[in-house]
Amino acid sequence: MTPSAQSPPGARLAAVMQELRQRTGLSLTQLAAATTYSRSSWERYLNGKSLPPRSAVKELCHLAGEPADHALALLDIARTQRTDGSTPTEGSSSGDASAPTTPITVEPTRTPARTGMAGRLRRADVVTALASTCAVVIGALVLINLPSPHRRAAPPSSPPATATGALCSRSTCHDKDPLTTRCGADPLTLAEHETATGAWIQIRYSRPCGTSWARMWGAAVGDRVEITTGGSHGSHHSARVTTPRQADTYVHTLMSPISSGTTVRACFSPAAGGRKECVTAHYAD
């Protein structure tokens, strides 16, 4: 569909997003792997079945190398018209509705024409009710066990240490990886923050090693997390999501030793542009 002035804003947005996807050369599966949204979500957004969140529009524009201003303007107009009731649109733009909504069909109740059939109809109604209940229960179980397309609220588990005991301590851990040194075997979380894009950042601390680092998950390719310990003149490390595999799991920075009273600050910078978001922790024994 070619966007035109006569088309509803939601339809024009879907057409623009289809054009952007074609420009990337990615299939829906590849698009899902390169972003924070599932294949089914992109299918809805690109076909105009529901309005996308702003972060999805920004990610698609970033992949296509196109400024997001025009597409975001169409999204804002479509949201306004939907709120006013002039252009009803399915779905929600406030987030990514991951599981498809199953419509409930109400069958008309048939009144028996003859009282002699009442017993047989009652038995049939019981069987029908039992079958409907089973179908609802099975459907609920399927939905509960479906994997969520969002890589969001639950942080991924760190790989378990292959042996007990850290391999460094404080200054000898500086600029080293928390996993290979076994400092990340059982860390504390000093602070965490959910960003506007849905990514999470954490400030982690290892008692045995006396070190701190940052980690990030639920992020998109190109997103960056950085950590500063001891203020602007202290130690600084950063990590960036460079592959879809990292976006599916998490990335973490190297470590810096800290002591009681040290201020630690972690910041998130989205690849699609936008303001930096930070969280601060004051470590005390």
C-alpha positions as CSV (number, residue, x, y, z in Angstrom):
1,M,0.0,0.0,0.0
2,T,1.4,3.4,-1.0
3,P,0.9,6.1,1.7
4,S,-1.5,8.9,0.7
5,A,-3.1,11.9,2.2
6,Q,-6.5,10.2,2.2
7,S,-5.3,7.1,4.0
8,P,-5.8,6.8,7.8
9,P,-2.6,7.7,9.7
10,G,-2.4,4.1,11.1
11,A,-2.4,2.7,7.5
12,R,0.1,5.3,6.3
13,L,2.4,4.4,9.2
14,A,2.1,0.6,8.4
15,A,3.0,1.4,4.8
16,V,6.0,3.5,5.8
17,M,7.2,0.7,8.1
18,Q,6.8,-1.9,5.4
19,E,8.9,0.2,3.1
20,L,11.6,0.6,5.8
21,R,11.6,-3.2,6.4
22,Q,12.1,-3.8,2.7
23,R,15.0,-1.3,2.7
24,T,16.7,-3.3,5.5
25,G,16.4,-6.5,3.4
26,L,15.4,-8.5,6.6
27,S,12.7,-11.1,6.9
28,L,10.4,-10.9,9.9
29,T,12.4,-13.6,11.6
30,Q,15.7,-11.7,11.0
31,L,14.0,-8.5,12.1
32,A,12.9,-10.1,15.4
33,A,16.5,-11.3,15.9
34,A,17.9,-7.8,15.3
35,T,15.5,-6.0,17.6
36,T,13.8,-6.3,21.0
37,Y,10.4,-7.3,19.5
38,S,9.1,-10.7,18.4
39,R,8.2,-11.9,14.9
40,S,4.5,-11.9,15.7
41,S,4.7,-8.3,17.0
42,W,6.4,-7.1,13.8
43,E,3.7,-8.9,11.8
44,R,1.0,-6.9,13.6
45,Y,2.9,-3.6,13.4
46,L,3.8,-3.9,9.7
47,N,0.3,-5.0,8.6
48,G,-1.5,-2.3,10.6
49,K,-3.2,-4.7,13.0
50,S,-1.9,-2.7,16.0
51,L,0.1,0.5,16.6
52,P,3.8,-0.1,17.5
53,P,5.5,1.4,20.5
54,R,7.8,4.3,19.8
55,S,10.9,2.3,20.6
56,A,9.9,-0.3,17.9
57,V,9.6,2.5,15.3
58,K,13.0,3.9,16.3
59,E,14.7,0.5,16.1
60,L,13.3,-0.1,12.6
61,C,14.3,3.4,11.4
62,H,17.8,2.8,12.8
63,L,18.2,-0.5,11.0
64,A,17.0,1.2,7.7
65,G,19.3,4.2,8.2
66,E,16.3,6.6,8.2
67,P,15.5,9.4,10.6
68,A,12.6,8.5,12.8
69,D,10.8,11.9,12.8
70,H,8.4,11.2,10.0
71,A,7.3,7.7,11.2
72,L,7.0,8.9,14.8
73,A,4.8,11.8,13.7
74,L,2.5,9.4,11.9
75,L,2.4,7.3,15.1
76,D,1.5,10.3,17.2
77,I,-1.4,11.2,14.8
78,A,-2.6,7.7,14.7
79,R,-2.7,7.5,18.5
80,T,-4.5,10.8,18.7
81,Q,-7.2,9.7,16.3
82,R,-7.6,6.4,18.1
83,T,-8.0,8.2,21.4
84,D,-10.6,10.5,19.8
85,G,-12.5,7.5,18.5
86,S,-12.3,8.6,14.8
87,T,-10.1,5.7,13.7
88,P,-10.5,2.5,15.8
89,T,-7.3,0.5,15.9
90,E,-6.7,-2.9,17.3
91,G,-4.0,-3.5,19.9
92,S,-2.2,-1.3,22.3
93,S,0.6,1.2,21.6
94,S,1.7,1.5,25.2
95,G,3.6,-1.8,25.0
96,D,4.2,-4.9,23.0
97,A,1.2,-7.3,23.4
98,S,3.2,-10.4,23.1
99,A,0.5,-13.1,23.2
100,P,-2.3,-13.0,20.7
101,T,-5.8,-12.3,22.2
102,T,-8.2,-15.2,21.8
103,P,-11.7,-14.0,21.0
104,I,-14.5,-15.6,23.1
105,T,-17.4,-16.8,20.9
106,V,-20.8,-17.0,22.6
107,E,-23.0,-19.6,21.1
108,P,-26.8,-18.8,21.0
109,T,-28.8,-20.9,23.5
110,R,-31.4,-23.1,21.9
111,T,-34.7,-23.6,23.6
112,P,-36.1,-27.2,23.2
113,A,-39.2,-27.4,21.2
114,R,-40.7,-30.4,23.1
115,T,-40.5,-31.2,26.8
116,G,-39.8,-34.8,25.9
117,M,-36.4,-33.9,24.7
118,A,-35.4,-32.0,27.9
119,G,-33.4,-34.9,29.4
120,R,-31.4,-35.5,26.3
121,L,-30.7,-31.7,25.8
122,R,-29.6,-31.3,29.5
123,R,-27.1,-34.2,29.0
124,A,-25.9,-32.5,25.8
125,D,-25.5,-29.2,27.6
126,V,-23.4,-30.9,30.3
127,V,-21.1,-32.5,27.7
128,T,-20.8,-29.2,25.9
129,A,-20.0,-27.3,29.1
130,L,-17.3,-29.9,30.0
131,A,-15.8,-29.7,26.6
132,S,-15.8,-25.9,26.7
133,T,-14.1,-25.9,30.2
134,C,-11.4,-28.3,28.9
135,A,-10.8,-26.1,25.9
136,V,-10.4,-23.0,28.2
137,V,-8.0,-24.8,30.5
138,I,-5.9,-26.2,27.7
139,G,-5.8,-22.7,26.1
140,A,-4.7,-21.1,29.3
141,L,-2.0,-23.7,29.8
142,V,-0.7,-23.1,26.3
143,L,-0.6,-19.3,26.8
144,I,1.1,-19.6,30.2
145,N,3.9,-21.8,28.7
146,L,4.4,-19.7,25.6
147,P,7.8,-18.0,25.7
148,S,7.5,-14.2,26.0
149,P,8.8,-12.2,23.0
150,H,10.0,-9.5,25.4
151,R,13.5,-9.8,26.8
152,R,12.5,-7.7,29.7
153,A,11.8,-7.9,33.4
154,A,13.5,-11.2,34.5
155,P,17.3,-10.8,34.4
156,P,19.3,-13.7,32.8
157,S,21.1,-15.9,35.2
158,S,24.9,-15.6,35.3
159,P,26.8,-18.8,34.3
160,P,27.7,-20.7,37.4
161,A,31.3,-20.7,38.4
162,T,33.2,-23.9,37.5
163,A,35.1,-23.9,40.8
164,T,34.8,-22.1,44.1
165,G,37.0,-19.2,45.0
166,A,37.8,-16.0,43.2
167,L,40.9,-15.7,41.2
168,C,41.7,-12.1,42.1
169,S,41.1,-9.5,44.8
170,R,40.5,-5.8,44.7
171,S,43.4,-4.1,42.8
172,T,44.4,-7.3,41.1
173,C,40.8,-7.6,39.7
174,H,41.0,-4.1,38.0
175,D,40.1,-4.2,34.3
176,K,39.3,-8.0,34.5
177,D,36.2,-9.9,33.6
178,P,33.9,-10.9,36.5
179,L,33.1,-14.3,35.0
180,T,36.5,-15.5,34.1
181,T,37.8,-14.4,37.5
182,R,34.8,-16.1,39.3
183,C,34.0,-12.8,40.9
184,G,30.5,-13.0,39.3
185,A,29.7,-16.3,41.0
186,D,27.4,-14.8,43.7
187,P,27.3,-11.0,43.4
188,L,25.1,-8.5,45.1
189,T,22.9,-6.0,43.2
190,L,23.6,-2.5,44.5
191,A,21.1,-0.8,42.2
192,E,19.1,-1.5,39.1
193,H,17.0,0.6,36.6
194,E,14.5,-0.1,33.8
195,T,15.0,2.2,30.9
196,A,12.5,3.9,28.7
197,T,13.2,1.3,25.9
198,G,12.6,-1.6,28.3
199,A,16.3,-2.5,28.8
200,W,17.6,-3.1,32.3
201,I,20.9,-2.0,33.8
202,Q,22.4,-3.2,37.1
203,I,25.3,-2.2,39.4
204,R,26.8,-5.5,40.6
205,Y,29.3,-6.0,43.5
206,S,31.4,-9.0,44.6
207,R,32.3,-9.2,48.3
208,P,35.1,-11.7,47.8
209,C,36.7,-9.6,45.1
210,G,35.8,-6.2,46.4
211,T,34.9,-5.1,42.9
212,S,31.9,-3.6,41.0
213,W,30.7,-3.7,37.4
214,A,27.6,-3.1,35.4
215,R,25.5,-5.4,33.3
216,M,22.6,-4.9,30.9
217,W,19.9,-7.1,29.4
218,G,16.8,-6.7,27.3
219,A,18.7,-4.3,25.1
220,A,19.0,-3.8,21.4
221,V,22.0,-4.1,19.1
222,G,24.1,-0.9,19.5
223,D,22.9,-0.1,23.1
224,R,25.6,0.8,25.5
225,V,26.1,0.6,29.3
226,E,28.9,2.3,31.2
227,I,30.0,2.4,34.8
228,T,32.0,5.0,36.7
229,T,33.4,4.4,40.2
230,G,34.7,7.1,42.5
231,G,33.3,10.1,40.6
232,S,34.3,11.7,37.3
233,H,38.1,11.1,38.0
234,G,37.6,7.5,39.0
235,S,37.6,4.3,37.0
236,H,35.4,4.0,33.9
237,H,34.3,0.9,31.9
238,S,31.7,0.4,29.2
239,A,30.1,-2.5,27.2
240,R,28.0,-2.4,24.0
241,V,25.6,-4.9,22.5
242,T,27.2,-5.9,19.2
243,T,25.3,-9.1,18.2
244,P,21.6,-10.4,18.3
245,R,22.9,-13.2,20.6
246,Q,24.1,-10.6,23.1
247,A,20.7,-8.8,22.8
248,D,19.1,-12.2,23.7
249,T,21.2,-12.5,26.8
250,Y,23.2,-9.7,28.4
251,V,26.5,-7.8,28.3
252,H,28.6,-6.7,31.3
253,T,31.5,-4.3,31.8
254,L,34.9,-5.1,33.2
255,M,35.5,-4.6,37.0
256,S,36.8,-1.8,39.2
257,P,37.8,-2.2,42.9
258,I,35.7,-0.2,45.3
259,S,35.7,0.5,49.0
260,S,33.2,1.7,51.6
261,G,31.8,5.1,50.7
262,T,32.5,4.8,47.0
263,T,29.9,6.2,44.6
264,V,29.1,4.0,41.7
265,R,27.1,5.2,38.7
266,A,25.9,3.2,35.7
267,C,24.4,4.8,32.6
268,F,22.4,3.5,29.6
269,S,22.8,5.0,26.1
270,P,20.2,3.7,23.5
271,A,21.5,3.1,20.0
272,A,18.4,4.6,18.5
273,G,19.2,7.9,20.1
274,G,17.6,9.7,23.1
275,R,18.6,10.8,26.5
276,K,21.1,8.9,28.6
277,E,19.6,7.2,31.7
278,C,21.6,6.6,34.9
279,V,21.4,5.0,38.3
280,T,23.7,5.6,41.3
281,A,24.6,3.5,44.3
282,H,26.7,4.5,47.3
283,Y,28.5,1.4,48.6
284,A,29.0,0.9,52.3
285,D,30.2,-2.1,54.2
